[in-house]
mmCIF file of C-alpha atoms in Angstrom:
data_model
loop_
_atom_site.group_PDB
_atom_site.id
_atom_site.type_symbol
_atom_site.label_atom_id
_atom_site.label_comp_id
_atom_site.label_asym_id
_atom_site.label_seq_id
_atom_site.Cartn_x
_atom_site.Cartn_y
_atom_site.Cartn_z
ATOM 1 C CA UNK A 12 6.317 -4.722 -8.966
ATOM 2 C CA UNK A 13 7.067 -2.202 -6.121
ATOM 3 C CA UNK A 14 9.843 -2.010 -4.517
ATOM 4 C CA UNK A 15 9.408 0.877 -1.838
ATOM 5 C CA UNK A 16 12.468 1.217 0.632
ATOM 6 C CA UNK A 17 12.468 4.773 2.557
ATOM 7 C CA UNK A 18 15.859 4.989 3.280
ATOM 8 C CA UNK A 19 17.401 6.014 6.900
ATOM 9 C CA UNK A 20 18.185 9.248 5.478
ATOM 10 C CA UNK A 21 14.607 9.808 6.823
ATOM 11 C CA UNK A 22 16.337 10.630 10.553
ATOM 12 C CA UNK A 23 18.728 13.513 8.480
ATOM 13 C CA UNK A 24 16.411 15.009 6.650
ATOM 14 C CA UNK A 25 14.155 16.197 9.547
ATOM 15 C CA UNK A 26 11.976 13.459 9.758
ATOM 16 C CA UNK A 27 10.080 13.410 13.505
ATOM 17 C CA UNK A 28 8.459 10.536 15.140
ATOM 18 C CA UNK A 29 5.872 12.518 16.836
ATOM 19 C CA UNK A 30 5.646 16.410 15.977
ATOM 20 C CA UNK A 31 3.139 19.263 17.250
ATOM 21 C CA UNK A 32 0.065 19.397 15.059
ATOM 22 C CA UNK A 33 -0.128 21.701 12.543
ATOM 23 C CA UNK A 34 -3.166 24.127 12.185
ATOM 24 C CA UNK A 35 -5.407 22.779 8.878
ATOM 25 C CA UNK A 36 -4.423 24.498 5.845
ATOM 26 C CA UNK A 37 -6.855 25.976 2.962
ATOM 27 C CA UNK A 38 -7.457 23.937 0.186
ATOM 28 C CA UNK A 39 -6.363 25.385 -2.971
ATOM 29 C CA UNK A 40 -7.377 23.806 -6.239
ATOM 30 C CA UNK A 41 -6.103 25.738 -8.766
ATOM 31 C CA UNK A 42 -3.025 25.273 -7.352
ATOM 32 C CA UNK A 43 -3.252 21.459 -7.858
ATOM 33 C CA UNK A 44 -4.498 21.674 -11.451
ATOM 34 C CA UNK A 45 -1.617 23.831 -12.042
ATOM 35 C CA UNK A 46 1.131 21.559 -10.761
ATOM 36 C CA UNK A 47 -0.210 18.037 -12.153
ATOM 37 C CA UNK A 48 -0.872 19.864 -15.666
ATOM 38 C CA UNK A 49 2.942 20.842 -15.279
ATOM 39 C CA UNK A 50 3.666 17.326 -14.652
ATOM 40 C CA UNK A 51 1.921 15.650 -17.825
ATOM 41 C CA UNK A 52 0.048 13.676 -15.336
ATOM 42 C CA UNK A 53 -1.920 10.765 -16.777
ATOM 43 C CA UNK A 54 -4.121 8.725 -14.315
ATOM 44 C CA UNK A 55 -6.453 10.132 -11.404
ATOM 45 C CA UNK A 56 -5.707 12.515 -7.996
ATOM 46 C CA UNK A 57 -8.311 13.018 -5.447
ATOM 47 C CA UNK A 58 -7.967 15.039 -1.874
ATOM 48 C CA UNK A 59 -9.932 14.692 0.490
ATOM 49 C CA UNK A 60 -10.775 16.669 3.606
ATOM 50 C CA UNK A 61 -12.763 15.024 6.554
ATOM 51 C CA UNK A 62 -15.563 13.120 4.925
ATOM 52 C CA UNK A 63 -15.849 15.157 1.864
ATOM 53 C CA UNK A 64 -13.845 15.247 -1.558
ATOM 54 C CA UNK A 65 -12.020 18.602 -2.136
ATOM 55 C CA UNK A 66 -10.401 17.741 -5.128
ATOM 56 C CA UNK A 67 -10.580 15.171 -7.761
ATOM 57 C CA UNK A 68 -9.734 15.027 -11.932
ATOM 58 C CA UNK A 69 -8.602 12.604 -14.322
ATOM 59 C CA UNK A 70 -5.605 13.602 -16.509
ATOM 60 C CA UNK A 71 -4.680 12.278 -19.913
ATOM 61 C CA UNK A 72 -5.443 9.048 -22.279
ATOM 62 C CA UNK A 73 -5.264 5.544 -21.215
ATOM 63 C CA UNK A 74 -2.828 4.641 -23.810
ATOM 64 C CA UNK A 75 0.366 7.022 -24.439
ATOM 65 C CA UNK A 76 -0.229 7.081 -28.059
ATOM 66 C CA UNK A 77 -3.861 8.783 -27.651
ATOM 67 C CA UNK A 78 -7.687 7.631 -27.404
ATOM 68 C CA UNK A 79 -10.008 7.790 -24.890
ATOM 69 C CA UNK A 80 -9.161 9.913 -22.209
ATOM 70 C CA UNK A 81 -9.051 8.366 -18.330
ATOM 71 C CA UNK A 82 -12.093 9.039 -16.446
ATOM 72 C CA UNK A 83 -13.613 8.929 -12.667
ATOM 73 C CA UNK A 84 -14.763 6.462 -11.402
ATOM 74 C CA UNK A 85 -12.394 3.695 -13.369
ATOM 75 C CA UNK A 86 -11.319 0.705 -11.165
ATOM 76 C CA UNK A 87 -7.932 0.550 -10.398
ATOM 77 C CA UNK A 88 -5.564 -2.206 -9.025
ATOM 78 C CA UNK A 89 -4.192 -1.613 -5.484
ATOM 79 C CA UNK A 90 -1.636 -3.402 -5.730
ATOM 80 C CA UNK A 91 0.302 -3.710 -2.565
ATOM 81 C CA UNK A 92 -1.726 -0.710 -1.040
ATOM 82 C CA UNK A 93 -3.404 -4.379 -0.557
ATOM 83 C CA UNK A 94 -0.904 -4.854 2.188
ATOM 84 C CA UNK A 95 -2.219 -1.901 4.413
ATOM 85 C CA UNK A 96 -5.966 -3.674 4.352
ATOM 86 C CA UNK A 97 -4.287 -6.799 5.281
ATOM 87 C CA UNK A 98 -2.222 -5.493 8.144
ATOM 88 C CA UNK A 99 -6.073 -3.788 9.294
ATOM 89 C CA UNK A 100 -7.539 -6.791 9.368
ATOM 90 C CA UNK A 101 -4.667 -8.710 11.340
ATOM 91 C CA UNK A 102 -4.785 -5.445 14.060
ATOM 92 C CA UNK A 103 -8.348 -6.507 14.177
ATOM 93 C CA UNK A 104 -7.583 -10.367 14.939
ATOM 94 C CA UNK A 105 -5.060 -8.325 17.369
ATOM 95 C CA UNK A 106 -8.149 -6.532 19.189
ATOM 96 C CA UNK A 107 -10.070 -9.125 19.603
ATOM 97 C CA UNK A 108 -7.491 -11.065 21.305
ATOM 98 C CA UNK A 109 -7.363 -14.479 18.913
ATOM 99 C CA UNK A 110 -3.346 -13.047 17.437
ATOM 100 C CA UNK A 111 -0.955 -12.193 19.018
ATOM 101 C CA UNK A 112 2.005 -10.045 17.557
ATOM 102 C CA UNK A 113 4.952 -11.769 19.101
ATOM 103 C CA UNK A 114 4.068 -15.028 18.853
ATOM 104 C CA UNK A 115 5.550 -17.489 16.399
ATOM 105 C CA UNK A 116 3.355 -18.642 13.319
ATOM 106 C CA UNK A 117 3.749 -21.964 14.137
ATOM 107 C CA UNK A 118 1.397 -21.662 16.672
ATOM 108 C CA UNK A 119 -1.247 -20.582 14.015
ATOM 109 C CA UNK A 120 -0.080 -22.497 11.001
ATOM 110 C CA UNK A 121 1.034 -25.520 12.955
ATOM 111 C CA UNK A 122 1.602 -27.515 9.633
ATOM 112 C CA UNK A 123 4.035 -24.229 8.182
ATOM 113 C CA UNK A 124 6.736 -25.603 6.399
ATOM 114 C CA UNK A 125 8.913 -22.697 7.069
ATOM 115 C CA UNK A 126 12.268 -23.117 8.453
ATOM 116 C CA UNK A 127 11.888 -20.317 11.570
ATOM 117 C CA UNK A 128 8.297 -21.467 11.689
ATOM 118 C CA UNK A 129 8.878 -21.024 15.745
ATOM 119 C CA UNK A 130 10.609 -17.888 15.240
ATOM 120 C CA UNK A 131 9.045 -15.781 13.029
ATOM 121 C CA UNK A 132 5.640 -13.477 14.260
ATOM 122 C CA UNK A 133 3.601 -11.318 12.641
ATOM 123 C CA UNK A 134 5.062 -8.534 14.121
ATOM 124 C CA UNK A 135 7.635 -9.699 11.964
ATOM 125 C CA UNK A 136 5.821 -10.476 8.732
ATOM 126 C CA UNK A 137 4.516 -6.883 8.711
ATOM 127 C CA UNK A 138 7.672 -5.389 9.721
ATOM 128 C CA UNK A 139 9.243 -7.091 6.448
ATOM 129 C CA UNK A 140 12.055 -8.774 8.635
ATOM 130 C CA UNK A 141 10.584 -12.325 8.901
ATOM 131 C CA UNK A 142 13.784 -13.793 6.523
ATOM 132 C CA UNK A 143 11.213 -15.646 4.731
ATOM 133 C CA UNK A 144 12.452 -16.551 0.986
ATOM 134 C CA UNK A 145 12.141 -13.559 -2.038
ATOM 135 C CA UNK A 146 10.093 -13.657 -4.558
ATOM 136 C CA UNK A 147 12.418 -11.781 -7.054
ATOM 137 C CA UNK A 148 15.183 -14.812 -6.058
ATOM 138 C CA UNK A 149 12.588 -17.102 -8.282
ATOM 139 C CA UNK A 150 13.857 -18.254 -11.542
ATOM 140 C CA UNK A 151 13.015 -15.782 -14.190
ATOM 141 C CA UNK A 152 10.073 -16.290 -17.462
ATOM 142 C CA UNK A 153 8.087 -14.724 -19.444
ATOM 143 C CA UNK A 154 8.528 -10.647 -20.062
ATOM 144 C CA UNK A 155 11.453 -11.307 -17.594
ATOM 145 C CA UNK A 156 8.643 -11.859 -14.793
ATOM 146 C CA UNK A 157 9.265 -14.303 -11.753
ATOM 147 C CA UNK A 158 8.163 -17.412 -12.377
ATOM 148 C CA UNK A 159 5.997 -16.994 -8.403
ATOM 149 C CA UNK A 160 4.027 -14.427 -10.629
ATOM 150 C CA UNK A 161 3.472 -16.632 -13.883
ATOM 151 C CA UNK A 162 2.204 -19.902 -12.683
ATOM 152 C CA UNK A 163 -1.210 -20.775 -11.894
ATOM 153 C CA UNK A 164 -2.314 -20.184 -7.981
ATOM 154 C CA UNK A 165 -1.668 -23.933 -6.018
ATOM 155 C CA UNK A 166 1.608 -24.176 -8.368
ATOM 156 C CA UNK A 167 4.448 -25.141 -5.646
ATOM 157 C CA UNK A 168 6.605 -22.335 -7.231
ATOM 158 C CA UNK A 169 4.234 -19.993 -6.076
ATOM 159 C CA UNK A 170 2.267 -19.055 -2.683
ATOM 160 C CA UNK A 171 2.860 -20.333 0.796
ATOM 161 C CA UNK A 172 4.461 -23.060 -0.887
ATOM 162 C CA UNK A 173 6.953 -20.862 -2.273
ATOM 163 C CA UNK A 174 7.390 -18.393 0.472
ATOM 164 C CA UNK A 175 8.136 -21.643 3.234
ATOM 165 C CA UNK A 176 11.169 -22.483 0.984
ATOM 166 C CA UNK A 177 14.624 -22.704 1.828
ATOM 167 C CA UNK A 178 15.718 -19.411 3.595
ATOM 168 C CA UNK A 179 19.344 -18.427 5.204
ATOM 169 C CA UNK A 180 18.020 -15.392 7.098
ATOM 170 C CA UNK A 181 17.264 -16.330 10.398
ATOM 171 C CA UNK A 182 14.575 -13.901 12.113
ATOM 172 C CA UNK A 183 14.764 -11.071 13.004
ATOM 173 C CA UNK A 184 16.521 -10.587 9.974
ATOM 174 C CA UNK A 185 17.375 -7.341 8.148
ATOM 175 C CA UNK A 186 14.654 -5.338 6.716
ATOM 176 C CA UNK A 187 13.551 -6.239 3.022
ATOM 177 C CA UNK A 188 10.663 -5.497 1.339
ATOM 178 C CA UNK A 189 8.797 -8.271 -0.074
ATOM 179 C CA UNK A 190 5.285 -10.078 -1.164
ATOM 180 C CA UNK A 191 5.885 -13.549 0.636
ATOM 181 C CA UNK A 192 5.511 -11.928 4.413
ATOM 182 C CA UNK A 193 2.230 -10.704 4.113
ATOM 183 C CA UNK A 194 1.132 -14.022 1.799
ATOM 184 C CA UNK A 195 2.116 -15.672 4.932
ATOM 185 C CA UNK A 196 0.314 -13.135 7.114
ATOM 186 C CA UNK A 197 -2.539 -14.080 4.840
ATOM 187 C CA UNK A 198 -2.303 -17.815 5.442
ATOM 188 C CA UNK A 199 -2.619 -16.531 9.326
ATOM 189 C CA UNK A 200 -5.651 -14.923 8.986
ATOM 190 C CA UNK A 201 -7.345 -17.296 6.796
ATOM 191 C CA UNK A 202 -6.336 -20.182 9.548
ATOM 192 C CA UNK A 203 -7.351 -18.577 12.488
ATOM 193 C CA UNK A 204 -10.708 -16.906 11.326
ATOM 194 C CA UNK A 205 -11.614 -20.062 9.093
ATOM 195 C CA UNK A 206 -12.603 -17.747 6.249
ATOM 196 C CA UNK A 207 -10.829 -17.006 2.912
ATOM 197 C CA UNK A 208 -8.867 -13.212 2.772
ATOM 198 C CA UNK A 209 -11.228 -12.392 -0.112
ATOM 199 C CA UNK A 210 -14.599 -12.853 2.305
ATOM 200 C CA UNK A 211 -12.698 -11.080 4.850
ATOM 201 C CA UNK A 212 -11.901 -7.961 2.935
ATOM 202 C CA UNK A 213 -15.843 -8.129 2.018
ATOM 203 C CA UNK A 214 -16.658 -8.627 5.811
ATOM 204 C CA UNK A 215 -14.296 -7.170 7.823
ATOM 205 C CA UNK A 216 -13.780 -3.897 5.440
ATOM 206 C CA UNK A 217 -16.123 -3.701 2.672
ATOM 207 C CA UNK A 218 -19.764 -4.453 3.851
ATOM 208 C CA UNK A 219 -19.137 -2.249 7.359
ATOM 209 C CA UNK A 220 -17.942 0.759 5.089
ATOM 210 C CA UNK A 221 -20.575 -0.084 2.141
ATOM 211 C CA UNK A 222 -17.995 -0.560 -0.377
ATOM 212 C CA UNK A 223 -19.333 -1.395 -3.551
ATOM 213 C CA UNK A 224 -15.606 -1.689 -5.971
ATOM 214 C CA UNK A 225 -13.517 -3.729 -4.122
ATOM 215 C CA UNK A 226 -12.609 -7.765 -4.758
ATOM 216 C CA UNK A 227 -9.514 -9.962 -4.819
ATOM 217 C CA UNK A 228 -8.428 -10.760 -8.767
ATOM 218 C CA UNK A 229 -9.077 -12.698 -10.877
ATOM 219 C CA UNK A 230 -11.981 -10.967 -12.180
ATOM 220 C CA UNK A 231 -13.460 -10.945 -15.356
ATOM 221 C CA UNK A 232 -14.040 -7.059 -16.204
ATOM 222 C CA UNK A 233 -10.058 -5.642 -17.155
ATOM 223 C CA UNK A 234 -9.288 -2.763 -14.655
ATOM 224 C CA UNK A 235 -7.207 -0.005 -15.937
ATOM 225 C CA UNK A 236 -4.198 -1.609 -17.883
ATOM 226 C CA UNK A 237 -0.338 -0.311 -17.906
ATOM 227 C CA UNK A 238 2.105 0.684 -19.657
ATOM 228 C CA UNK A 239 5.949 0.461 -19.389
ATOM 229 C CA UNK A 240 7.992 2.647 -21.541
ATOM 230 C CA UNK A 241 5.239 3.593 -23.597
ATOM 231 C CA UNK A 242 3.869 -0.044 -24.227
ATOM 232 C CA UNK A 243 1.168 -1.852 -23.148
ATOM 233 C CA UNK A 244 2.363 -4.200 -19.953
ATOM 234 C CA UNK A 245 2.992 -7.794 -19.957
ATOM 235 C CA UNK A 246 -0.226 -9.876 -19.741
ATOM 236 C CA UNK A 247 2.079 -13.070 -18.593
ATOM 237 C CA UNK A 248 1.912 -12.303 -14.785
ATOM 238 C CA UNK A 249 -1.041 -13.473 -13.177
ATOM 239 C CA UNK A 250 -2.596 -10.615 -10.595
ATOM 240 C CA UNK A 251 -4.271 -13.089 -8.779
ATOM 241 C CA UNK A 252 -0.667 -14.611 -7.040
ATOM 242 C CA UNK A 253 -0.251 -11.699 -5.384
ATOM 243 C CA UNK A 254 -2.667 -12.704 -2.975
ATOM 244 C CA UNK A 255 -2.573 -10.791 0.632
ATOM 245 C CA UNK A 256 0.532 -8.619 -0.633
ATOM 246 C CA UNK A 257 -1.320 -7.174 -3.645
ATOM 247 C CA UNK A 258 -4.446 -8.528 -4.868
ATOM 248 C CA UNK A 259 -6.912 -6.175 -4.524
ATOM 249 C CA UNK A 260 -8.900 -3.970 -7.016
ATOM 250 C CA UNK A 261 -11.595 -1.414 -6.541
ATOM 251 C CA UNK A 262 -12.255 2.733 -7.160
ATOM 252 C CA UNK A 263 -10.482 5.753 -5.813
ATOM 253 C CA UNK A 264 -13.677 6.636 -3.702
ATOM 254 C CA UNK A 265 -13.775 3.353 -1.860
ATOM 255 C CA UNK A 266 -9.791 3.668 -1.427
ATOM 256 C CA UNK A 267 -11.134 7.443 0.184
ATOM 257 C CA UNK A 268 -13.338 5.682 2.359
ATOM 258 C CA UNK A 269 -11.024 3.027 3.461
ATOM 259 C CA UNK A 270 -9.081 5.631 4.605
ATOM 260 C CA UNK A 271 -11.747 7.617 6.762
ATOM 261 C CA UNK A 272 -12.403 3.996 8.194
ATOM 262 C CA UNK A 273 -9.302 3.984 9.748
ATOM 263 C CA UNK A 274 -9.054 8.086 10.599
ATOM 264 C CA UNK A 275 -12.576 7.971 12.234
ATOM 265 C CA UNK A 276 -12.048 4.777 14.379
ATOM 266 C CA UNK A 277 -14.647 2.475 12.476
ATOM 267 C CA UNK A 278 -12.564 0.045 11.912
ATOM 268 C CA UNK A 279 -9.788 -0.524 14.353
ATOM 269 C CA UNK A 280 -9.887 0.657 18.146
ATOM 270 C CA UNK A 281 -7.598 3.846 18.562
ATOM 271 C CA UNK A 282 -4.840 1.179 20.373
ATOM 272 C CA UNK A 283 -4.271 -1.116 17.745
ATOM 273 C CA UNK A 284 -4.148 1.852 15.215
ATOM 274 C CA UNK A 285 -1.549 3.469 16.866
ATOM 275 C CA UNK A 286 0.557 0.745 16.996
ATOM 276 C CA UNK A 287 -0.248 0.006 13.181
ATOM 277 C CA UNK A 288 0.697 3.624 12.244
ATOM 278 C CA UNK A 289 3.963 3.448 14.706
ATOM 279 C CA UNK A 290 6.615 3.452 12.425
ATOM 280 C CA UNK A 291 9.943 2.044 13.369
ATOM 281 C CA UNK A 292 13.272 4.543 12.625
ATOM 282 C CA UNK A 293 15.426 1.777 12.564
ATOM 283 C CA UNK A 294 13.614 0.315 9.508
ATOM 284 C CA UNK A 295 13.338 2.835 7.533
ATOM 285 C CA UNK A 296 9.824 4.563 9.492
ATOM 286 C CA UNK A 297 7.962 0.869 8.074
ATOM 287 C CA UNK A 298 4.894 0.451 10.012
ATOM 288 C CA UNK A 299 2.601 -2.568 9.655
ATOM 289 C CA UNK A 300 1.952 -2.504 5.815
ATOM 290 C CA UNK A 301 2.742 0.751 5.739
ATOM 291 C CA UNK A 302 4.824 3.816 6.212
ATOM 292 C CA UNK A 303 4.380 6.304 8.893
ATOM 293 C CA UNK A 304 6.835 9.601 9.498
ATOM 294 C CA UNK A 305 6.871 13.329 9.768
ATOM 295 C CA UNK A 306 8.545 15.564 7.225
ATOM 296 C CA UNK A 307 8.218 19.305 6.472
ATOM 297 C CA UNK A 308 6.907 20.273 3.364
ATOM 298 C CA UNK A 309 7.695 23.633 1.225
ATOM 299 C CA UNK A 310 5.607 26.657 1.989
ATOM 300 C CA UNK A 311 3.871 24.952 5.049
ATOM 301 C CA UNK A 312 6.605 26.433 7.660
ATOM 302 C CA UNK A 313 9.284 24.100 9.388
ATOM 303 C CA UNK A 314 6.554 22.245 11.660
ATOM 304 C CA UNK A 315 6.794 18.698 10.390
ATOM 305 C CA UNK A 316 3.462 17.414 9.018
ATOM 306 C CA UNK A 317 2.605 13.432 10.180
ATOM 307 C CA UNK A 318 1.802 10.468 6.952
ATOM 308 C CA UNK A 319 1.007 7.769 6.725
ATOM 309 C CA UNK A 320 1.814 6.661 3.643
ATOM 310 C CA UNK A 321 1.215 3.364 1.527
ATOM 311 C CA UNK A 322 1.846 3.044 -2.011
ATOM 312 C CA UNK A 323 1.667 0.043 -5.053
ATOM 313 C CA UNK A 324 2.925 -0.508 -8.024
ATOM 314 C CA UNK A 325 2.347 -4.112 -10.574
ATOM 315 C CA UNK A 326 3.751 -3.550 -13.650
ATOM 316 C CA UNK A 327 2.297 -0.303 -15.704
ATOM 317 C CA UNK A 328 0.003 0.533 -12.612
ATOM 318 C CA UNK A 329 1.096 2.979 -9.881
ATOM 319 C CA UNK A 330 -0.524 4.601 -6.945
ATOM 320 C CA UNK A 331 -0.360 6.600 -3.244
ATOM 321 C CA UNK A 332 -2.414 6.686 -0.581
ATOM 322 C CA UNK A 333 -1.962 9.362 1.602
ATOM 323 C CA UNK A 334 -3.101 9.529 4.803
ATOM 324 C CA UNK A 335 -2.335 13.399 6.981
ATOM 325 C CA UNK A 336 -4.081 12.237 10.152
ATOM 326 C CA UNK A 337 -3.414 15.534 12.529
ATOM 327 C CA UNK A 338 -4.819 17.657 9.503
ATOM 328 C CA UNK A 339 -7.868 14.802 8.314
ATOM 329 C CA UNK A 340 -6.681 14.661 4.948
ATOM 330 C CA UNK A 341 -6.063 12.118 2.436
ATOM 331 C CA UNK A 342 -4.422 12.385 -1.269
ATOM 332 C CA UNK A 343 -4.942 9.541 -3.657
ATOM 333 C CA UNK A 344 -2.997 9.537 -6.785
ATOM 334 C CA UNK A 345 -3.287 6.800 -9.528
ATOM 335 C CA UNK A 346 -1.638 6.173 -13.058
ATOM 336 C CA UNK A 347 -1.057 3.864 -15.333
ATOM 337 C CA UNK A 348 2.056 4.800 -16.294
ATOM 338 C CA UNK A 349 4.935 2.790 -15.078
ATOM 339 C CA UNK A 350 6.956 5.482 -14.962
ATOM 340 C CA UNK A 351 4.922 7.702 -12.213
ATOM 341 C CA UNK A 352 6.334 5.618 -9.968
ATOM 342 C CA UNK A 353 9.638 7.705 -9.925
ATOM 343 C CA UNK A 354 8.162 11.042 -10.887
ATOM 344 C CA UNK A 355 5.419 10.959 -7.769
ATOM 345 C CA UNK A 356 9.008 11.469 -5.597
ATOM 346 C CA UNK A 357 9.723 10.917 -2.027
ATOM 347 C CA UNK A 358 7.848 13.813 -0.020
ATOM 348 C CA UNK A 359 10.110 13.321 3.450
ATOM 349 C CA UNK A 360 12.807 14.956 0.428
ATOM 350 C CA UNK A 361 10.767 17.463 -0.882
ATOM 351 C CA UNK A 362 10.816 16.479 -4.348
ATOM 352 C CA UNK A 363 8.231 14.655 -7.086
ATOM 353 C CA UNK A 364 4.356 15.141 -7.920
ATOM 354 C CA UNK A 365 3.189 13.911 -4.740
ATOM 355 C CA UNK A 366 5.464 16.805 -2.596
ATOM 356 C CA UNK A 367 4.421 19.426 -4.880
ATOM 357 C CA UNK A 368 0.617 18.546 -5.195
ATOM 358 C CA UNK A 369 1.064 18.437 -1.222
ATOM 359 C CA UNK A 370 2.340 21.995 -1.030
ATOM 360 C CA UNK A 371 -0.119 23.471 -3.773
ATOM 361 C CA UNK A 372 -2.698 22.147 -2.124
ATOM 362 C CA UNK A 373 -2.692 23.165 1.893
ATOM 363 C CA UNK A 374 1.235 25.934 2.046
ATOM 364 C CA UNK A 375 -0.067 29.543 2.487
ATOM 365 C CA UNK A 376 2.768 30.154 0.556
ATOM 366 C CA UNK A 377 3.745 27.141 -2.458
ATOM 367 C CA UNK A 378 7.666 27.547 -2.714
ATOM 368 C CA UNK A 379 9.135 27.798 -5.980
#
């Protein structure tokens, strides 16, 4: 399960809040092919530019050990990339006036269990400093997963149940990544719209944008399955407990046109997307669900380039979503490799897949 932390060293390294906007770069291809071939890439990468696809292979076998090759067009979990289409549709309670950032859940989940109930706001939740209980501090079981993860959904040791536990943090507490704020941030929306999260992904996201891919698990067709250290992943955890922090499935293309919902405006009003994509120095550049900073990147010149950036990862299946807003681009990389998760890199340091597939694909000039 992810756990994504960009570090402060963001300030040293160059990293700008707010930099001048680049002029768009030239797609190369070749360029790309040449770097993920380097990399023994096995998964799925696709670019896109405005509204069209610039780039976009699949690389290697499912399994390590050979077979049948990936493929377009596969469905893929999002894992906590589920997080950024929750935060969207809480900026869209935001807009239309029924939430309110700064005010404490209790006022929507008047029943909440949680200790800071009257503290803690979904500004909060999405910031990842609510204090609300961890899910890796629940008791260990099968394939060393948390037991949150291994019990069926409505199972006390998992949920809202779980994540209103017994917490010592008060809020605002210090920043820590984890599944429980946005399963409460889920509870919100489900209370205060009256609907389930699945029907409002379908509503809110997926009929305006004519997605056809995208659910909640459980489902009954496997998406693409991991591996960890060259074995197939544990099939103890349940996907489905995720919930609002990572439950989501559905293809590369509608992940592309998720994206271009939010770029073009037709799905959040330009205010609430700014504040969404505001990311917050002090915690590490998090934004709501998401990360958003500036970093150079080799061969494009010393003019920072803005991301937004959201990634997943549940056990053997990793991905990025990449959103360059001043240059209307978007890079989606998926694999099923556990592994990737390390080797895609950090690109505010210049280093891993993601950086270099970055540079080959809009630098004049690809440092080597």
């Amino acid at each position: 399960m992810i756990r994504y932390f960009l570090a402060a060293a963001l300030a040293m390294a160059g990293v700008q809040a707010n930099p001048p906007r680049p002029a768009p770069p030239p797609i190369v291809p070749d360029r790309v092919s040449h770097v993920l071939d380097a990399a023994g890439m096995a998964g799925t990468v696709l670019i896109g530019k405005g509204d069209r696809i610039v780039y976009e292979r699949a690389f290697g076998p499912i399994n390590p050990a050979g077979g049948p090759q990936h493929r377009l067009g596969q469905t893929w979990r999002y894992a906590s990339v589920t997080k950024q289409w929750a935060a969207t549709i809480a900026m869209q309670e935001v807009a239309a006036g029924r939430l309110n950032l700064d005010t404490p859940i209790k006022m929507y989940l008047p029943d909440s269990k949680a200790p800071f109930a009257d503290r803690i706001t979904p500004r909060m939740l999405m910031q990842h400093i609510s204090g609300l209980p961890r899910t890796e501090d629940s008791p260990k079981g099968v394939d060393d997963w948390q037991t949150f993860y291994l019990v069926p959904p409505g199972d006390p040791q998992t949920g809202r149940s779980f994540c209103e536990g017994p917490t010592n943090r008060p809020p605002p507490a210090e920043f820590h990544y984890g599944d429980c704020d946005f399963i409460m941030l889920g509870a919100i929306l489900e209370k205060i719209s009256g609907k389930p999260f699945a029907r409002l992904v379908r509503d809110r996201i997926a009929k305006p944008l004519g997605l056809t891919s995208v659910g909640l698990f459980p489902r009954r067709t496997p998406t693409v399955v991991g591996y960890e250290a060259g074995k197939r992943e544990s099939a103890a955890f349940r996907l489905e407990n995720f919930g609002a922090a990572g439950a989501l499935y559905g293809t590369t293309h509608d992940l592309f046109r998720f994206d271009r919902g939010l770029m073009t405006g037709k799905l959040l009003p330009e205010a609430q997307r700014t504040i969404m994509w505001t990311g917050d120095p002090k915690l590490g550049f998090a934004a709501f669900g998401q990360w958003a900073f500036s970093a150079p990147i080799k061969g494009c010149g010393s003019i920072p380039i803005r991301f937004v950036e959201r990634r997943g990862a549940i056990g053997g299946v990793v991905l990025r979503n990449i959103i360059m807003p001043d240059l209307d681009m978007v890079l989606i990389m998926t694999s099923n490799r556990a592994e990737a998760d390390a080797a895609f890199g950090e690109i505010w340091q210049q280093r891993g897949v993601s950086h270099d597939v970055l540079a080959a694909a809009i630098c004049p000039k690809v440092a080597t």
